[in-house]
mmCIF file of C-alpha atoms in Angstrom:
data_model
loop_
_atom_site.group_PDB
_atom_site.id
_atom_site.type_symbol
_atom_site.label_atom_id
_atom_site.label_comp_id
_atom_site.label_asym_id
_atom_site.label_seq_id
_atom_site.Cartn_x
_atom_site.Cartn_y
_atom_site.Cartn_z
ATOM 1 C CA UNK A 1454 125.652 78.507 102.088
ATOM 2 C CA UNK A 1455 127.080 81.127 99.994
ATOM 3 C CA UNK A 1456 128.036 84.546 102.078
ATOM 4 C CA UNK A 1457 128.077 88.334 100.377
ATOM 5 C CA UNK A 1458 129.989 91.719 101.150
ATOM 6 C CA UNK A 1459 126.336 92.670 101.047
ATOM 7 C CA UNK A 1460 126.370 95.222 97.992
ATOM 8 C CA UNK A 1461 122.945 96.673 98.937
ATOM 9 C CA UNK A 1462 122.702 100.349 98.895
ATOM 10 C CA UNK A 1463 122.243 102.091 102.842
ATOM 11 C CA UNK A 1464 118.794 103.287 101.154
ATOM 12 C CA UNK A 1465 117.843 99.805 99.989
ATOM 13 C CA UNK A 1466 119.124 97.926 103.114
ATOM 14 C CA UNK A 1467 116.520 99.958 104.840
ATOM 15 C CA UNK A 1468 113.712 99.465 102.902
ATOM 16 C CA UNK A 1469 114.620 95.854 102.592
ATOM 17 C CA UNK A 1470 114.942 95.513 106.541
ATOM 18 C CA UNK A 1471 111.346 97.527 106.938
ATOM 19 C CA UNK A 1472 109.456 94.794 104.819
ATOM 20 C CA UNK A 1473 110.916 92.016 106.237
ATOM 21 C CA UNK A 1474 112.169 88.310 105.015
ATOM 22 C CA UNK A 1475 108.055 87.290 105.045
ATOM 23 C CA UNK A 1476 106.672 89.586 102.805
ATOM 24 C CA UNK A 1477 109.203 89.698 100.804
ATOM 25 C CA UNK A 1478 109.716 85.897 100.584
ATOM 26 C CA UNK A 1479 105.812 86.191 99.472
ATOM 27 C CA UNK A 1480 106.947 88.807 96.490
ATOM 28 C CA UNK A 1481 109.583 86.712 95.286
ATOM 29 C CA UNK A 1482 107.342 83.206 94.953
ATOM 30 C CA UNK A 1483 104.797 85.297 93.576
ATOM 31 C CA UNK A 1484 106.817 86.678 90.640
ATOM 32 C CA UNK A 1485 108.489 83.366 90.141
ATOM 33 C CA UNK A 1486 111.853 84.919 91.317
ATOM 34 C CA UNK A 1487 114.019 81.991 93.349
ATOM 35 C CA UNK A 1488 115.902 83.707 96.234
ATOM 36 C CA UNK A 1489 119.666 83.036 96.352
ATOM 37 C CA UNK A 1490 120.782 80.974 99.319
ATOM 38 C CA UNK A 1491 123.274 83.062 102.272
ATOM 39 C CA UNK A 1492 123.354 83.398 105.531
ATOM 40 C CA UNK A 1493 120.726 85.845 106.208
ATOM 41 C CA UNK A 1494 117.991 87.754 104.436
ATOM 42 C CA UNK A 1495 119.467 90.971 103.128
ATOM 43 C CA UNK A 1496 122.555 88.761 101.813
ATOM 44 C CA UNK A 1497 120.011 86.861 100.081
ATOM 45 C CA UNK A 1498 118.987 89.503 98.397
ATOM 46 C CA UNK A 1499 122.199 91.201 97.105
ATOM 47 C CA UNK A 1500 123.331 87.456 96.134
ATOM 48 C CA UNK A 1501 119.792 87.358 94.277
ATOM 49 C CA UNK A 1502 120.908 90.788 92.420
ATOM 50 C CA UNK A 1503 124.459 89.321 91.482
ATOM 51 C CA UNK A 1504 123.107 86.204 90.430
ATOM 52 C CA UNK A 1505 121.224 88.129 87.544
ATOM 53 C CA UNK A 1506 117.560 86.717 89.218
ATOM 54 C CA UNK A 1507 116.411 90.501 90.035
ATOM 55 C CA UNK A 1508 117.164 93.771 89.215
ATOM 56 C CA UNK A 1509 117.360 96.888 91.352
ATOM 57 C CA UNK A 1510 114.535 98.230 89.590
ATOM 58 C CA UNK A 1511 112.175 94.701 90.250
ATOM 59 C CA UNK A 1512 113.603 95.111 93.973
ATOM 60 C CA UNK A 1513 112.549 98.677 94.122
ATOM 61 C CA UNK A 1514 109.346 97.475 92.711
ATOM 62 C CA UNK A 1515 109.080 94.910 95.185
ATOM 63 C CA UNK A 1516 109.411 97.269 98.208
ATOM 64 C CA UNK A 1517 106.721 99.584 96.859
ATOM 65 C CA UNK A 1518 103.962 97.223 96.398
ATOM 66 C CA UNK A 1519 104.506 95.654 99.897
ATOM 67 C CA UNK A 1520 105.129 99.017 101.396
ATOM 68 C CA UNK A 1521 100.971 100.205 100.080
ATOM 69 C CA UNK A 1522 99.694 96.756 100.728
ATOM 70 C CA UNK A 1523 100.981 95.801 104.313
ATOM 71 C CA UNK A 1524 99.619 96.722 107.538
ATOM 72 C CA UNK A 1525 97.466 98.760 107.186
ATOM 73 C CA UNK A 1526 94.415 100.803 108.346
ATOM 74 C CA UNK A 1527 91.998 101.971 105.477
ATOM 75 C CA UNK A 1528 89.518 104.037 106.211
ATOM 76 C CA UNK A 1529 86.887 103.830 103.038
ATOM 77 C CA UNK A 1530 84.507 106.227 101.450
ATOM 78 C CA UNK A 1531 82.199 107.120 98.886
ATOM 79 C CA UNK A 1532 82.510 110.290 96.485
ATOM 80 C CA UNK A 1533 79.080 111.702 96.771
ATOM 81 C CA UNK A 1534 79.285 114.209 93.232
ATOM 82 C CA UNK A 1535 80.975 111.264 91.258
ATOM 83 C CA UNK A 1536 79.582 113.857 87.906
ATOM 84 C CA UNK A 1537 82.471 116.321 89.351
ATOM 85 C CA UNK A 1538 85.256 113.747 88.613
ATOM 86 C CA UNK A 1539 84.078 113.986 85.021
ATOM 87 C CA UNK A 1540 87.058 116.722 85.072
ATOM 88 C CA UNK A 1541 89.553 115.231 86.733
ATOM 89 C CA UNK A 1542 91.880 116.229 84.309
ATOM 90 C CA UNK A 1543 91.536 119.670 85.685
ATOM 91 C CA UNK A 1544 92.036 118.932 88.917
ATOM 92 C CA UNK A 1545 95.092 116.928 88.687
ATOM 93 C CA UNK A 1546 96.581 119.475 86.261
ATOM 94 C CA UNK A 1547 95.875 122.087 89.272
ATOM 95 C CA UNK A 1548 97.445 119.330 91.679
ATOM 96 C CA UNK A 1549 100.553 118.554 89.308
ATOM 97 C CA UNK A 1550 101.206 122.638 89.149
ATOM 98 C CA UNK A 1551 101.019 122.637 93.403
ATOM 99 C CA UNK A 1552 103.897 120.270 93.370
ATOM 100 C CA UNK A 1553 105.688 121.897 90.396
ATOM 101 C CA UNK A 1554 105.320 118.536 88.377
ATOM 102 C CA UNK A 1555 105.030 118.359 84.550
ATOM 103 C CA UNK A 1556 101.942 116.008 83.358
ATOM 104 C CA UNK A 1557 104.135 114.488 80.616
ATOM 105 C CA UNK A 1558 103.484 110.659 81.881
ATOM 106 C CA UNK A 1559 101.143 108.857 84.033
ATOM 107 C CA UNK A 1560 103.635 108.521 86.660
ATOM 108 C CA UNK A 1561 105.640 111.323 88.689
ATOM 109 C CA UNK A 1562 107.812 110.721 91.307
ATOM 110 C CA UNK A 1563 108.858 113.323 93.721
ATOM 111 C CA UNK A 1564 111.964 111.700 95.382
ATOM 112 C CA UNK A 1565 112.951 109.895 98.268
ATOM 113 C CA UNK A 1566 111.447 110.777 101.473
ATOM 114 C CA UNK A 1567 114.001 112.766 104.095
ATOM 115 C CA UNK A 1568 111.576 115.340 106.071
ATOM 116 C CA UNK A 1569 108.947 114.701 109.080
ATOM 117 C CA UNK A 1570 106.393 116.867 107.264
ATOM 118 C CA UNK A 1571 104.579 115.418 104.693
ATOM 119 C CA UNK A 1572 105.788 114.954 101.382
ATOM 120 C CA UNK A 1573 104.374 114.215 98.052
ATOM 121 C CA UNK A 1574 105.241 110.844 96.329
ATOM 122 C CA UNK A 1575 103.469 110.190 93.377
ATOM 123 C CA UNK A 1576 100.068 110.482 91.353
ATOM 124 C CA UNK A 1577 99.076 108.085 89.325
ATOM 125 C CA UNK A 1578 95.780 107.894 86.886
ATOM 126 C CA UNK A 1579 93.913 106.110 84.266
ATOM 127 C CA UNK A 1580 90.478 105.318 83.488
ATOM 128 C CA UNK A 1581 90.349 102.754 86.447
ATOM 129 C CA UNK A 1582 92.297 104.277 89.212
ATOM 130 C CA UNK A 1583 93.187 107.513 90.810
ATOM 131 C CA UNK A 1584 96.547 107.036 93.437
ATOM 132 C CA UNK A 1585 98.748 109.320 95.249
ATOM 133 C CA UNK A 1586 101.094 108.781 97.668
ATOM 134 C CA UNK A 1587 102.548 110.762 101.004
ATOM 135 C CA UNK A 1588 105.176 109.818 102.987
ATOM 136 C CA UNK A 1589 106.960 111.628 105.922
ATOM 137 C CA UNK A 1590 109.566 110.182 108.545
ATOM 138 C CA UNK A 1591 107.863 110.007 112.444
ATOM 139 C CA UNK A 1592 109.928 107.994 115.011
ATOM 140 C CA UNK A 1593 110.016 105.428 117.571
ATOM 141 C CA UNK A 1594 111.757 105.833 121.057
ATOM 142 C CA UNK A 1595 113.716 103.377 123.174
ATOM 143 C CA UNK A 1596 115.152 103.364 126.791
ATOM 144 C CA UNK A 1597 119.246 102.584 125.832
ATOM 145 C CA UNK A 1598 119.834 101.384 129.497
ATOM 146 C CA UNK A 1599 123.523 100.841 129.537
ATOM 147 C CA UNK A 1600 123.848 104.097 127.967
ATOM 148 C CA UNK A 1601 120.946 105.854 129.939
ATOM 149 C CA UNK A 1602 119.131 107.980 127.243
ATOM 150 C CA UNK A 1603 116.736 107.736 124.761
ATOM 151 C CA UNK A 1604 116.747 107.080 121.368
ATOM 152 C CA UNK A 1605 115.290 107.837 118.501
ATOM 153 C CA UNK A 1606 114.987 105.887 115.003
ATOM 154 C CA UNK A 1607 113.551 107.251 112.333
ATOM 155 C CA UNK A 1608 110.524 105.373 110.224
ATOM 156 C CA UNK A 1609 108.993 106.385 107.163
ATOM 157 C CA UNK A 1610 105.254 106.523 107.422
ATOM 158 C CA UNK A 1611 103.079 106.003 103.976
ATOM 159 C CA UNK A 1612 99.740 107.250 103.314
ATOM 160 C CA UNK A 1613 97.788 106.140 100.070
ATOM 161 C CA UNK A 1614 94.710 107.712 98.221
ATOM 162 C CA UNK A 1615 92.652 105.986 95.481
ATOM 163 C CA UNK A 1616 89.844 106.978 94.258
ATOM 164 C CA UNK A 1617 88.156 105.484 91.895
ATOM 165 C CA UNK A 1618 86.628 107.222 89.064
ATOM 166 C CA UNK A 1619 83.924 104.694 87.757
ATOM 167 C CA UNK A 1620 81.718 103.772 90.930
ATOM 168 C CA UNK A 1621 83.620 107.038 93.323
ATOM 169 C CA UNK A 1622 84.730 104.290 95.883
ATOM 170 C CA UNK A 1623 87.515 105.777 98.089
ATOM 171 C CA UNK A 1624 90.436 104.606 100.151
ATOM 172 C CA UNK A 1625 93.157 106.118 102.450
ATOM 173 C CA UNK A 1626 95.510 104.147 103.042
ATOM 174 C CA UNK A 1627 97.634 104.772 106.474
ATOM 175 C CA UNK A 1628 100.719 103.901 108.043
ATOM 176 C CA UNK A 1629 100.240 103.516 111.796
ATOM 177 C CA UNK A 1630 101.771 106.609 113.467
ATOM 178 C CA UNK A 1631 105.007 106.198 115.136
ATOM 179 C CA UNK A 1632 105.547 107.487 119.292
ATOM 180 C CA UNK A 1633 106.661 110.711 117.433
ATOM 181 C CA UNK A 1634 105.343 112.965 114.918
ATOM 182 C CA UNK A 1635 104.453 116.683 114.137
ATOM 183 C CA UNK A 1636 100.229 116.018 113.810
ATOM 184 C CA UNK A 1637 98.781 116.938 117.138
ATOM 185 C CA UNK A 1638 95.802 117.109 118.991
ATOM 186 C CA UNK A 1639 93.981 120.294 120.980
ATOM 187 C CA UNK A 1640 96.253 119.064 123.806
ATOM 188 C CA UNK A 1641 99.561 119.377 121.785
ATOM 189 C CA UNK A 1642 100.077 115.540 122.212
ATOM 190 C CA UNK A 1643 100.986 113.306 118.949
ATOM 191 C CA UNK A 1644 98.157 110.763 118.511
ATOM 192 C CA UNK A 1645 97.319 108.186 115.736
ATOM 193 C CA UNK A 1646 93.921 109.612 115.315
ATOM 194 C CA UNK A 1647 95.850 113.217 114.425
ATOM 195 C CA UNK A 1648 97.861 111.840 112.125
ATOM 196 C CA UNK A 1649 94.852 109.815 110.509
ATOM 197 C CA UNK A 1650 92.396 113.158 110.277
ATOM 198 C CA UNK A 1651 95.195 115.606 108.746
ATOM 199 C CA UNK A 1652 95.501 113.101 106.151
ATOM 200 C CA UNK A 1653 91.683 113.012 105.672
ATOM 201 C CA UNK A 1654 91.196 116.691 105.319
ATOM 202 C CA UNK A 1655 94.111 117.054 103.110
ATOM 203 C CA UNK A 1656 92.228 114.736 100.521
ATOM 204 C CA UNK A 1657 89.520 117.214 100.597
ATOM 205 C CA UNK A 1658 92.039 120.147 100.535
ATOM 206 C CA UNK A 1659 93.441 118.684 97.249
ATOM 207 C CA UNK A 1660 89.642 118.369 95.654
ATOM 208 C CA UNK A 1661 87.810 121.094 96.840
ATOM 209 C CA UNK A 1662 84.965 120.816 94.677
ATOM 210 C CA UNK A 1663 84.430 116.973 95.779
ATOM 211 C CA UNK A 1664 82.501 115.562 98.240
ATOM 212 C CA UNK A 1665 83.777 113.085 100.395
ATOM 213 C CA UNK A 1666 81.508 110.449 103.093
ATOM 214 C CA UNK A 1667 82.299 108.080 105.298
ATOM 215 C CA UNK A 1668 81.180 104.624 104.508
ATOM 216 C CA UNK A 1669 78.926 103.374 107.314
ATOM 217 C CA UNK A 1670 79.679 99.561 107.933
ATOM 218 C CA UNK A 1671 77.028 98.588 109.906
ATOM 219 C CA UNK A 1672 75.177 96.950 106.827
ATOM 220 C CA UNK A 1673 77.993 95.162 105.735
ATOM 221 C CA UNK A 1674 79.522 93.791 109.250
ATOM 222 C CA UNK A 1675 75.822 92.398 109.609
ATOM 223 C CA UNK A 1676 75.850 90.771 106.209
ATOM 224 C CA UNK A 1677 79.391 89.485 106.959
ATOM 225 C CA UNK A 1678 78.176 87.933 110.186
ATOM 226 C CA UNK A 1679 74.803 86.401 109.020
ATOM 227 C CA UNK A 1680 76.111 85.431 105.800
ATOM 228 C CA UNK A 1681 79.751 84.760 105.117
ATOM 229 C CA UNK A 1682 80.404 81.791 107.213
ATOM 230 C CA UNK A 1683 82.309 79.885 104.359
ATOM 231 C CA UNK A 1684 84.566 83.049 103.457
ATOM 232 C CA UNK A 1685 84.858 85.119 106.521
ATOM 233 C CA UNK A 1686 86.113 83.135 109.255
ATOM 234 C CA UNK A 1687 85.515 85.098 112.999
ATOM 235 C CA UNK A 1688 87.759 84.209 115.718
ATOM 236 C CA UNK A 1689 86.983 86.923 117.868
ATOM 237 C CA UNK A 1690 84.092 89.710 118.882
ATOM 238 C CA UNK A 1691 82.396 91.693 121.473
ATOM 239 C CA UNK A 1692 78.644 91.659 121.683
ATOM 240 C CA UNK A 1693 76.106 93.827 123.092
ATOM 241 C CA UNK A 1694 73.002 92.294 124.168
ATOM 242 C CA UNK A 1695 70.179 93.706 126.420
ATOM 243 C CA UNK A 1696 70.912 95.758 128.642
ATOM 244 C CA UNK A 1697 74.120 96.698 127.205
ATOM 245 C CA UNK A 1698 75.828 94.220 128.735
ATOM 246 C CA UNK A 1699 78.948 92.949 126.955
ATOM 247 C CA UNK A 1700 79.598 89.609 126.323
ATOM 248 C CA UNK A 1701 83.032 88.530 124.553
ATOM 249 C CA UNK A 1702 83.731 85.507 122.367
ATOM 250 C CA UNK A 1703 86.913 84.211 121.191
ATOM 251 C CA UNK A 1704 88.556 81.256 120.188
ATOM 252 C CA UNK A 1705 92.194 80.065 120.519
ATOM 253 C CA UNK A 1706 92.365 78.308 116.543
ATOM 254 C CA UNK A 1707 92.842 80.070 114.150
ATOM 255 C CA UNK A 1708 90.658 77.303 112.082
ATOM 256 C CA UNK A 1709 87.567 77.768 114.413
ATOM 257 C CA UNK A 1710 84.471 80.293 114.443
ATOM 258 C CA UNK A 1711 82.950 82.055 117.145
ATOM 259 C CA UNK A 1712 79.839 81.558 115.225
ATOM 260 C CA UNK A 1713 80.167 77.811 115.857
ATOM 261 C CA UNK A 1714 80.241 78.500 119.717
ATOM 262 C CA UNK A 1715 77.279 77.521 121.916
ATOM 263 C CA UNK A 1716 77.457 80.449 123.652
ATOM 264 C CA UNK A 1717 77.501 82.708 120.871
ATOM 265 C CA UNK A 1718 74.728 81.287 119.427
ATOM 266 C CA UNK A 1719 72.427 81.160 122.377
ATOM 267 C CA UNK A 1720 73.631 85.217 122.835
ATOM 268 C CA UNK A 1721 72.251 85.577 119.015
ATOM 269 C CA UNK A 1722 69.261 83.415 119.926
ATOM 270 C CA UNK A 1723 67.627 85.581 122.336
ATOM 271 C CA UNK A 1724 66.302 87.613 119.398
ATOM 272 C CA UNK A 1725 67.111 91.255 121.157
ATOM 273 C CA UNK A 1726 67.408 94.117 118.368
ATOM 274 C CA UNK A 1727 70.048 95.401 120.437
ATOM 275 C CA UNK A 1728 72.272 92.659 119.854
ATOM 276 C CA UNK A 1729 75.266 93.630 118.017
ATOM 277 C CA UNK A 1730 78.896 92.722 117.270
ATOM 278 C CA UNK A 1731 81.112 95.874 117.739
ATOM 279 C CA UNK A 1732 83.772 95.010 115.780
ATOM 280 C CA UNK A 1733 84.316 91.978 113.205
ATOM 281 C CA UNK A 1734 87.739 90.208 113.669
ATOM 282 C CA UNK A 1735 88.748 87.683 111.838
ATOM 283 C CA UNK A 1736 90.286 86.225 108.325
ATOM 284 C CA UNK A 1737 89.066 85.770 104.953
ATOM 285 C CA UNK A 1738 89.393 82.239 104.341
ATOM 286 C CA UNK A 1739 92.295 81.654 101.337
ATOM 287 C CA UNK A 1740 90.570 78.425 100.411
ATOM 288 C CA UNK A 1741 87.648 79.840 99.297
ATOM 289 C CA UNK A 1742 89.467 83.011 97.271
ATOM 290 C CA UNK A 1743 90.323 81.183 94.062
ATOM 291 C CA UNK A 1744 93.440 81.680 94.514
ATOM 292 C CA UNK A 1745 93.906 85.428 95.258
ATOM 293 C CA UNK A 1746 95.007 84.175 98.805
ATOM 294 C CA UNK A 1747 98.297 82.180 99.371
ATOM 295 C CA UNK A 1748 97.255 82.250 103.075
ATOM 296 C CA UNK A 1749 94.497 83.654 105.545
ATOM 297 C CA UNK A 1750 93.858 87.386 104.899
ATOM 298 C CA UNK A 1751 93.250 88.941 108.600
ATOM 299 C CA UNK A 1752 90.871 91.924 108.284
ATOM 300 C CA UNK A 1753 89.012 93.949 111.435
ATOM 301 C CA UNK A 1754 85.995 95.564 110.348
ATOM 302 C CA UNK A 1755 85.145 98.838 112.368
ATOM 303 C CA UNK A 1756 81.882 99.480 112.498
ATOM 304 C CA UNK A 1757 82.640 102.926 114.568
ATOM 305 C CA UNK A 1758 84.943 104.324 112.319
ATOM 306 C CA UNK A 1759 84.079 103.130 108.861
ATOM 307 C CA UNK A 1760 87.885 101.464 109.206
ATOM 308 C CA UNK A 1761 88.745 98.248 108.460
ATOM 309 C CA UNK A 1762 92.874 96.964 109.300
ATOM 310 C CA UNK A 1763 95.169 94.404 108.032
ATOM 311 C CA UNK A 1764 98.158 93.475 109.640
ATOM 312 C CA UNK A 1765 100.535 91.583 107.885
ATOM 313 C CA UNK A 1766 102.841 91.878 104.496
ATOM 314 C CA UNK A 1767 100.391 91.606 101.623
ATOM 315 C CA UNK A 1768 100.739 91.593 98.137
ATOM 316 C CA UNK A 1769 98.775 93.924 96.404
ATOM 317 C CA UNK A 1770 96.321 91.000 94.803
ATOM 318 C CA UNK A 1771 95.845 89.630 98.285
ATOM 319 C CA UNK A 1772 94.716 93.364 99.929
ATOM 320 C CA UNK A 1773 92.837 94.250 96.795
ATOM 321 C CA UNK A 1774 90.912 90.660 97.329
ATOM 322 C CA UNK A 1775 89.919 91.695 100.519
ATOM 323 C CA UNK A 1776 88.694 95.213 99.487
ATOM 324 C CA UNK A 1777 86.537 93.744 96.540
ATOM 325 C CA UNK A 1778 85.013 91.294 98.536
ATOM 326 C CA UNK A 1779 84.141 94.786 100.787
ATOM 327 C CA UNK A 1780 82.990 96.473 97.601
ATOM 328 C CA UNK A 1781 80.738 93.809 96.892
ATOM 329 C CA UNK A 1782 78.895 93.166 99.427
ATOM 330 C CA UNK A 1783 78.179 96.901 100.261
ATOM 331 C CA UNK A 1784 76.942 96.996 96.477
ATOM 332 C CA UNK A 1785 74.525 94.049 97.177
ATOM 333 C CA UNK A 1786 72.678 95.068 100.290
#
């Protein structure tokens, strides 16, 4: 095994230790870049560097496509006056002079990240896409027993907008909130669904004139249950049947169905309207992607809160499989 001093910058080591061996393991195959051997991961990658396999700028690169793609919750939208977008370059001229940003590339970047309120990334645009980027630092706490106090570590939190400018198909992209942050509710407490809804209402702050609507998922979760039993495996769900009684279903493979349950298909058997799944949990199967999927993509649908959630280091070919296999169905029913 070959050791390093470990020449990664404090910034990078960070990052680096945020995304994990995994994901980044999954980058590296991906982009046909062979990891140098040490004794752990962020040697690896500073040995990598040295070696002349990857550059600072491909590791930087790296770190921001995992960081947009990973673990996420996504709450998804339509733009309901798509015609308004028809002067977008407007807008984002009026958005570029709020963050004191010349439009002299497709690409601005604001810095690095060092405050708890939000701050401003990026925008990106061309024909196909509309993206910008937030970040701000919340934190974690821990009991330090032998010490007796608390502590607090710092996280950065992303949040990602695209738009896009064809169909008006919308994402937001969040982070899940850390213990501590400055979004509160009416009761002064920090909550996750704060943090989510400032985020939402500063998309529609940025484009006043547009028009943004929740995407209801009850049409689609319903398709996905009745008719995606080759590329949407379920391994989990809660059921309302008559009554409202709940009935819940899971199984302990990962290779198995809840669909293929007795149980769950004598619940669906009884033929009562008010039989529903609440939620949809489960993977989209990699064998049936065509390759877009190296492994299982876990997704959970929200019907509730037109919010679906991954959890695990993507790629961004492997999340943006899972979204266009969203986008289709809700274009076919």
């Amino acid at each position: 095994m070959k050791n390093s001093d470990n020449s990664l910058s404090e910034n990078l080591i960070k990052d680096c230790s945020r995304i994990g061996y995994s994901a980044m393991s999954s980058w590296m195959k991906e982009n046909e870049v062979e990891m140098s051997a040490a004794d752990n991961f962020l040697d690896a990658i500073a040995l990598t560097i040295a070696d002349g396999k990857l550059s600072v700028e491909q590791l930087n690169t790296a770190i921001a496509e995992l960081d947009e793609n990973s673990d996420k919750k996504i709450f998804l939208m339509r733009l309901m006056n798509l015609p308004e977008l028809t002067g977008k370059k407007e807008i984002l001229k009026e958005l570029f002079i709020k963050h004191r940003i010349a439009p002299s590339d497709k690409k601005w970047v604001n810095g690095l990240v060092t405050s708890n309120q939000p701050t401003f990334i990026y925008l990106f645009w061309d024909e196909d896409i509309i993206k910008l980027k937030y970040s701000e630092i919340q934190y974690d706490i821990e009991m330090d027993i032998e010490n007796d106090k608390i502590v607090r570590t710092a996280k950065r939190v992303n949040v990602i907008y695209l738009i896009d400018p064809k169909d008006g198909f919308v994402q937001v992209r969040c982070d899940s909130a850390k213990m501590l942050h400055q979004h509160k509710n009416d009761a002064g407490k920090a909550t996750d669904s704060s943090f989510e809804q400032y985020y939402k209402n500063l998309l529609a702050e940025l484009f006043p004139t547009l028009v943004f609507q929740d995407m209801n998922l009850n049409r689609l979760a319903n398709h996905i249950a009745n008719n995606e039993l080759s590329k949407f495996r379920i391994t989990k769900g809660v059921t309302t049947i008559t009554n409202n009684a709940k009935q819940t279903f899971a199984t302990s493979s990962t290779q198995a169905d809840i669909r293929n349950l007795p149980e769950y298909a004598g619940a669906a058997a009884t033929g009562s309207e008010t039989w529903l799944s609440e939620d949809l949990v489960g993977y989209w199967v990699s064998k049936e992607s065509e390759g877009a999927l190296k492994k299982d993509l876990f997704m959970r649908i929200y019907r509730k809160y037109s919010q679906i959630r991954v959890q695990r280091g993507c790629l961004a070919k492997e999340l943006d499989y899972g979204i266009s296999k969203i986008r289709e169905i809700q274009n076919s029913i």
